Structures are given as structure tokens and as C-alpha cells.
GROMACS .gro file of C-alpha atoms in nm:
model
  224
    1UNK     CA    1   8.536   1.068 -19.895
    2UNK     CA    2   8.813   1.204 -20.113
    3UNK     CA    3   8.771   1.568 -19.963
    4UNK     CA    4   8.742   1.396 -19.603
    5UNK     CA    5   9.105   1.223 -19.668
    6UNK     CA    6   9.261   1.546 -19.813
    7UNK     CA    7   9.143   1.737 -19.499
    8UNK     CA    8   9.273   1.505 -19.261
    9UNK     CA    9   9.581   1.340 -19.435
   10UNK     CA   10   9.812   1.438 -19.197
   11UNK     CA   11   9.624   1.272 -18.919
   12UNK     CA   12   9.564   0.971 -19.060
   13UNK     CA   13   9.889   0.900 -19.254
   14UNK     CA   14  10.116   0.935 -18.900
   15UNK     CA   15   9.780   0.716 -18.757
   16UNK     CA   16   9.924   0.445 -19.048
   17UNK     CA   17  10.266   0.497 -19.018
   18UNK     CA   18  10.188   0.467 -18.617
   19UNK     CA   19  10.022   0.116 -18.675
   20UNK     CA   20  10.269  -0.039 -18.931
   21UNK     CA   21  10.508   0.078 -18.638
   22UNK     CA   22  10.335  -0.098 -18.382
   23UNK     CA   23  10.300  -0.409 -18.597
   24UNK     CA   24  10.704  -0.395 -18.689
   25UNK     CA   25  10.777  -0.366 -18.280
   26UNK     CA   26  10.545  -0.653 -18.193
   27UNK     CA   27  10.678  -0.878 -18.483
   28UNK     CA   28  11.043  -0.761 -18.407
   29UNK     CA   29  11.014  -0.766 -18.028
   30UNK     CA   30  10.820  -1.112 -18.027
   31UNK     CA   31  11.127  -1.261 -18.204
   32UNK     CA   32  11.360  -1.107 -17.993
   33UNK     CA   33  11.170  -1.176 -17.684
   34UNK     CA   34  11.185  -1.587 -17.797
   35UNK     CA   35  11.539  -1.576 -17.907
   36UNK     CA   36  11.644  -1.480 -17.563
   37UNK     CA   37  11.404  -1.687 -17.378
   38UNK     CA   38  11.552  -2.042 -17.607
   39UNK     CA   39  11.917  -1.898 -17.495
   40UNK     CA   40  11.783  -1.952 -17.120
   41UNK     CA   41  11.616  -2.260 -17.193
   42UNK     CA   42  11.259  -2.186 -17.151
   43UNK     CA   43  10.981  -2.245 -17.438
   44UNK     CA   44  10.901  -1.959 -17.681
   45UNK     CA   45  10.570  -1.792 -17.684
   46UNK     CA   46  10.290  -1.724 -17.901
   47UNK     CA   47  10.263  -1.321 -18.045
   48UNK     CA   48   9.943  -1.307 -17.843
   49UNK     CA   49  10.120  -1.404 -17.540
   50UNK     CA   50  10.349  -1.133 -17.636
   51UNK     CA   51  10.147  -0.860 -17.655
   52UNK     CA   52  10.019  -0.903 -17.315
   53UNK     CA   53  10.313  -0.954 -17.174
   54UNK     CA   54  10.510  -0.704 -16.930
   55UNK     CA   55  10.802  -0.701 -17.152
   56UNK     CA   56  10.586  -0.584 -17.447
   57UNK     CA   57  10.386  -0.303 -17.219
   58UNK     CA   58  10.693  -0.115 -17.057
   59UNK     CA   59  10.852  -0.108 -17.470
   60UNK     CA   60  10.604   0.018 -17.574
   61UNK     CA   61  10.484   0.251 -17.296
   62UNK     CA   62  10.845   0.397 -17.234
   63UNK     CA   63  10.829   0.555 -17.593
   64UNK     CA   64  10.450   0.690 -17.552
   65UNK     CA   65  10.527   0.896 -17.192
   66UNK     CA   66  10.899   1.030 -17.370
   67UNK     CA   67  10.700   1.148 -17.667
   68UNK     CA   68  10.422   1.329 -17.431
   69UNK     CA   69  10.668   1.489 -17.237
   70UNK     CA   70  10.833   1.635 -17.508
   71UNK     CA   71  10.457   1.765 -17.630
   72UNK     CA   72  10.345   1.877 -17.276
   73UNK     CA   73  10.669   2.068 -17.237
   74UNK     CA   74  10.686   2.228 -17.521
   75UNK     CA   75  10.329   2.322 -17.552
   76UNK     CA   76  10.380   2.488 -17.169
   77UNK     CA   77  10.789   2.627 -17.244
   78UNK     CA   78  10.669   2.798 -17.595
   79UNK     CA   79  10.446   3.031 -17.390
   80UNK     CA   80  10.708   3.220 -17.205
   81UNK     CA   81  11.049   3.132 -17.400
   82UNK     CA   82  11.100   3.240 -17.728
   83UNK     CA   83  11.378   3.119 -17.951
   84UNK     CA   84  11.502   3.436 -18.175
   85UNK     CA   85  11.428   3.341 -18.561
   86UNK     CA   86  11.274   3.001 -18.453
   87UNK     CA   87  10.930   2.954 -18.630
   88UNK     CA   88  10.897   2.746 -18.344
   89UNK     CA   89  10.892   3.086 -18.149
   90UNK     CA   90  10.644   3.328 -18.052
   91UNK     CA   91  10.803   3.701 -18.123
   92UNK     CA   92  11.020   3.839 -17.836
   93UNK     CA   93  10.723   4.088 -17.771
   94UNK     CA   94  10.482   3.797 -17.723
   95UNK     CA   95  10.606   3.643 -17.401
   96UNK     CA   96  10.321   3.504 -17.173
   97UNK     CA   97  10.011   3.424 -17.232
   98UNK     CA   98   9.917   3.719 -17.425
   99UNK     CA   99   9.583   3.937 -17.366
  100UNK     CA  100   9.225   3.822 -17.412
  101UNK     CA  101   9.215   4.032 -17.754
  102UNK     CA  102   9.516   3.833 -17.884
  103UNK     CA  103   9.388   3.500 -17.770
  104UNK     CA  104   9.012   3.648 -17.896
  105UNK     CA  105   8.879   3.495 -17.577
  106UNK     CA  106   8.567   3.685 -17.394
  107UNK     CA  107   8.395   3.938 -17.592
  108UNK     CA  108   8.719   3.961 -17.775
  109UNK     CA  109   8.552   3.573 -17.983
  110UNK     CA  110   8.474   3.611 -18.302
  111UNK     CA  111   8.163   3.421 -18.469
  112UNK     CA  112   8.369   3.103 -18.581
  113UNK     CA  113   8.545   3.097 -18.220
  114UNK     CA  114   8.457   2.827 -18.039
  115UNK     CA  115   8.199   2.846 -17.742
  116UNK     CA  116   8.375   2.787 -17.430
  117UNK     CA  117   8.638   3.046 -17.573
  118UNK     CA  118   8.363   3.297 -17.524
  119UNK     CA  119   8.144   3.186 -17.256
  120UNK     CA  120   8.419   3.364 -16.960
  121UNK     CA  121   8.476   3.215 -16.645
  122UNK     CA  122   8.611   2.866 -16.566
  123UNK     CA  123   8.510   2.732 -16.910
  124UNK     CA  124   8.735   2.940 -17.092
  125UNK     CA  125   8.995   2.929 -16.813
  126UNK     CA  126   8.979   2.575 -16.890
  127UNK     CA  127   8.924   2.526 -17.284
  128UNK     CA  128   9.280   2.815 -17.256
  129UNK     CA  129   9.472   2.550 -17.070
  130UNK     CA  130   9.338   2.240 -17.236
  131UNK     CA  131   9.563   2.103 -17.466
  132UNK     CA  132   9.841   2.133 -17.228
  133UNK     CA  133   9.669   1.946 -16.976
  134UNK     CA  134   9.627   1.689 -17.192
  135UNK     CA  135   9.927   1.665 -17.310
  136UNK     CA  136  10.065   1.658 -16.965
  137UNK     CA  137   9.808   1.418 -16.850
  138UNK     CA  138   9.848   1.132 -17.085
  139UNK     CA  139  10.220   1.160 -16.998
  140UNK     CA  140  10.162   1.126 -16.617
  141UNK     CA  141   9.914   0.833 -16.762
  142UNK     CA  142  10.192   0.662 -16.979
  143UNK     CA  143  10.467   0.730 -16.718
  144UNK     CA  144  10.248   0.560 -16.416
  145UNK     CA  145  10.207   0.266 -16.665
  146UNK     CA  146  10.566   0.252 -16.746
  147UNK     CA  147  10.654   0.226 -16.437
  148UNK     CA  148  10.379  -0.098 -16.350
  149UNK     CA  149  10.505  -0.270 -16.673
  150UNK     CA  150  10.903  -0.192 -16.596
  151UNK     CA  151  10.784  -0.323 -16.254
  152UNK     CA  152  10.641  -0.653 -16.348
  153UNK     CA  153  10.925  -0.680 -16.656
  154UNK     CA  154  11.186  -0.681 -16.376
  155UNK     CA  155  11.058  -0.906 -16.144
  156UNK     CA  156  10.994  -1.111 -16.430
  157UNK     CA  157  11.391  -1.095 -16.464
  158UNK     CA  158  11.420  -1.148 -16.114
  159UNK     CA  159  11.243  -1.461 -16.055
  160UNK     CA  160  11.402  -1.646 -16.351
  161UNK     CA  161  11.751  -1.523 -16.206
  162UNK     CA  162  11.597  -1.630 -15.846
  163UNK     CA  163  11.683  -1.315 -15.664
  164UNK     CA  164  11.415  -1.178 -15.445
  165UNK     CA  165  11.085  -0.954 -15.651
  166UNK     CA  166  11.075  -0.553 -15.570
  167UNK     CA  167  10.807  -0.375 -15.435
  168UNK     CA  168  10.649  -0.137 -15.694
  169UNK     CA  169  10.771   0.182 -15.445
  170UNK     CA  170  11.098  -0.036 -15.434
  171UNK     CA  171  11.127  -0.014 -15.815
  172UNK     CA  172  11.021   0.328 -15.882
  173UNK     CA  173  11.383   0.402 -15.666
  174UNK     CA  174  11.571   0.125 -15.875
  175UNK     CA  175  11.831   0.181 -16.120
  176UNK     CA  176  11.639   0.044 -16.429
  177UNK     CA  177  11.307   0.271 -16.375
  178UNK     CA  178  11.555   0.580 -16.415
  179UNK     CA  179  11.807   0.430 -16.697
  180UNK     CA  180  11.473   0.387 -16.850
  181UNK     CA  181  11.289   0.691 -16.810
  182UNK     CA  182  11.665   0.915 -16.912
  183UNK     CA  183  11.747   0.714 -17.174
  184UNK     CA  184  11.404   0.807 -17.358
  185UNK     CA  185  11.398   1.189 -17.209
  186UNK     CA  186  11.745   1.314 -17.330
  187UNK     CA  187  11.651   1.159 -17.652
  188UNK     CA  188  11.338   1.388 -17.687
  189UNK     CA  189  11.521   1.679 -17.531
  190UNK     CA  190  11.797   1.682 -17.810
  191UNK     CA  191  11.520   1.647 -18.067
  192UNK     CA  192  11.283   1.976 -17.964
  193UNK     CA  193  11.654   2.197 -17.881
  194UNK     CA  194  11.770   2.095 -18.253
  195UNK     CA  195  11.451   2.192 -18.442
  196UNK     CA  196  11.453   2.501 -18.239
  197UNK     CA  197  11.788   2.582 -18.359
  198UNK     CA  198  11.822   2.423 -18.622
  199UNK     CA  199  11.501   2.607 -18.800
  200UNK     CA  200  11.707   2.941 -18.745
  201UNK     CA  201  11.923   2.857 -19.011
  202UNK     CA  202  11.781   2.587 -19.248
  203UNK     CA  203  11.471   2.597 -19.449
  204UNK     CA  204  11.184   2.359 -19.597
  205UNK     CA  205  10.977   2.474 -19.848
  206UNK     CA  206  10.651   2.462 -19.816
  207UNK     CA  207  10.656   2.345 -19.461
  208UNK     CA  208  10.495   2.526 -19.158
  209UNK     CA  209  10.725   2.397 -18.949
  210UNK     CA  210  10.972   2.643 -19.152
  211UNK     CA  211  11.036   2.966 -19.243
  212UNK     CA  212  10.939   3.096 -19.563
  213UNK     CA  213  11.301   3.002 -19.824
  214UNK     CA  214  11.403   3.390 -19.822
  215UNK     CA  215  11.297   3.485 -19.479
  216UNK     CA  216  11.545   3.643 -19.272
  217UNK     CA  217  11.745   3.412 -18.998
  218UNK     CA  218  11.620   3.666 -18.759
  219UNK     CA  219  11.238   3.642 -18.863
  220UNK     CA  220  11.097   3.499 -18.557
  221UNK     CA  221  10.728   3.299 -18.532
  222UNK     CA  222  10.707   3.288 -18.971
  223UNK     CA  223  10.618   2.967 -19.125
  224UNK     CA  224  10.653   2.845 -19.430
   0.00000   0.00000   0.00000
């Protein structure tokens, strides 16, 4: 057990940290979610009620699709652009998606590689793309249910203002879909374009997300 936590600590501390956070948004947004419903006059509701409400969903759902579009783009970007002294980068020589005796793909595998990076043909084709297309597909995933919960969350908003509900087509061209969707999108932009940059210059020791302390700024692809 102790060697099976060690191995896997990084997965399953950000799985903790990812549940406390989901706990602190329900808790939070179930208080918030009352405190506004008691300024319109209507009765609070229970935390269960909450969490299956449309409110909660399009919260919570509008963070997941950001954060798999920043993934699913940067998985698919970092294969032909390269960021000079980045350790996010590939070298400037690497651009593309580099021969079967780089990727050790075909008869290139070694005896550890796994099978469908061997076996040729659509299965490696595949297993060579995969983690980009599921990084792209649970954002499609998240962003379709986004847009069902933002949907029902506005009508919601509609109905107790007694304006006429949208049709879901009708609110994938309304205001708050996009204000939405932006507002989470820049925010992930600004974060992948600083650590790009920013890992030029600045160091963490120890990390593989950074250059080794004394490596040159213009060291491109070395971690830490």
C-alpha cells in the first residue's frame, strides 16, 4: 500500500484536492444559491436539491470543458509549435509528429512498448492520437453539457422574471452561453501562454515542469 501511494501520489493528491474542491463549491454555491433565492422571496433549498439543480451543473461544468480545452489544445499545439527555451517545448528540430523511430512505433517498439504501439495499422494510428482525442472529446462532452445546464439555468431565470423560455438552439446564440464560455477560455489561454514564457526565464527545482536551476534560458524541451 505504501509503495502503491508513493507511485501514484500525484494522481491521487489533485484527485483530493479535486474533491475537497467540489465539496467547498457545493457548500459555497448552495449558500449563495439560497441567499439570492430569500432576496426574491422564494424558499431556500436543501444541498441535495442543489446539486441537481441547473444552477449547480452549468458551475460546475463551465470549469471542466475550459480546463479540457486548455489540455486538448495544448496536447495538439505542442506537436508543431515550439516555444524556444520552454521545457514546455519540443526542440526547434522536432516539429511534427516526428518519425516512427522517434515515437518507437512499428518495428521501431521496444519490449516494454506497449502493444498497439507495435501492432501497425489503425491500432497504432489510433493508440498515436489517443490522448488527444480524449482530451478533445471530454471537452466537446463538458461543453455540450454546459451548454444544456446554462440552458435550463437561464430559463430558470427567465420564468421567475416572467419573460418568455429560449429554445436550446436559441440559447446556444444568446449572450450568456458566450460570456460564459470566454470568460472561462481567456482565463485558460493566459494560463498555458504564461507557463510557456514564463518557464524561459524562471526556474523550480526539482520540478519537471522546469528547467534544470543552471540550464541555459535557451535550453529548449529540459526538465528539471
Amino acid at each position: 500500500m505504501r509503495r502503491f501511494l508513493r507511485d501514484n501520489g500525484l494522481s491521487l493528491a489533485f484527485g483530493v484536492l479535486f474533491l475537497g474542491s467540489l465539496v467547498g463549491q457545493a457548500l459555497a454555491g448552495v449558500a449563495e444559491f439560497n441567499e439570492r433565492r430569500e432576496s426574491e422571496g422564494l424558499a431556500a433549498v436543501s444541498l441535495g436539491r442543489y446539486l441537481t439543480s441547473s444552477s449547480f451543473a452549468v458551475d460546475t461544468m463551465e470549469n471542466w470543458q475550459s480546463e479540457y480545452l486548455q489540455f486538448s489544445l495544448y496536447v495538439f499545439a505542442t506537436v508543431w509549435l515550439v516555444q524556444r527555451g520552454s521545457p514546455e517545448s519540443k526542440e526547434e528540430d522536432q516539429v511534427g509528429p516526428e518519425s516512427d523511430e522517434d515515437q518507437l512505433v512499428g518495428r521501431h517498439a521496444g519490449p516494454g512498448s506497449p502493444a498497439w504501439a507495435a501492432a501497425g495499422g489503425s491500432r497504432t494510428a489510433l493508440f498515436s492520437r489517443s490522448l488527444g482525442l480524449l482530451m478533445g472529446g471530454i471537452f466537446l462532452l463538458t461543453w455540450a453539457a454546459m451548454s444544456i445546464a446554462g440552458w435550463a439555468a437561464f430559463n430558470a431565470e427567465q420564468l421567475t422574471s416572467h419573460q418568455d423560455p429560449v429554445s436550446w438552439l436559441g440559447y446556444l446564440g444568446h449572450a450568456d452561453f458566450w460570456s460564459r464560455t470566454f470568460q472561462n477560455w481567456q482565463s485558460e489561454m493566459l494560463a498555458v501562454g504564461s507557463m510557456a514564457i514564463f518557464a524561459v526565464y524562471l526556474r523550480q527545482r526539482g520540478s519537471p515542469e522546469s528547467k534544470p536551476v543552471g540550464a541555459a534560458h535557451g535550453d529548449t524541451g529540459q526538465t528539471g
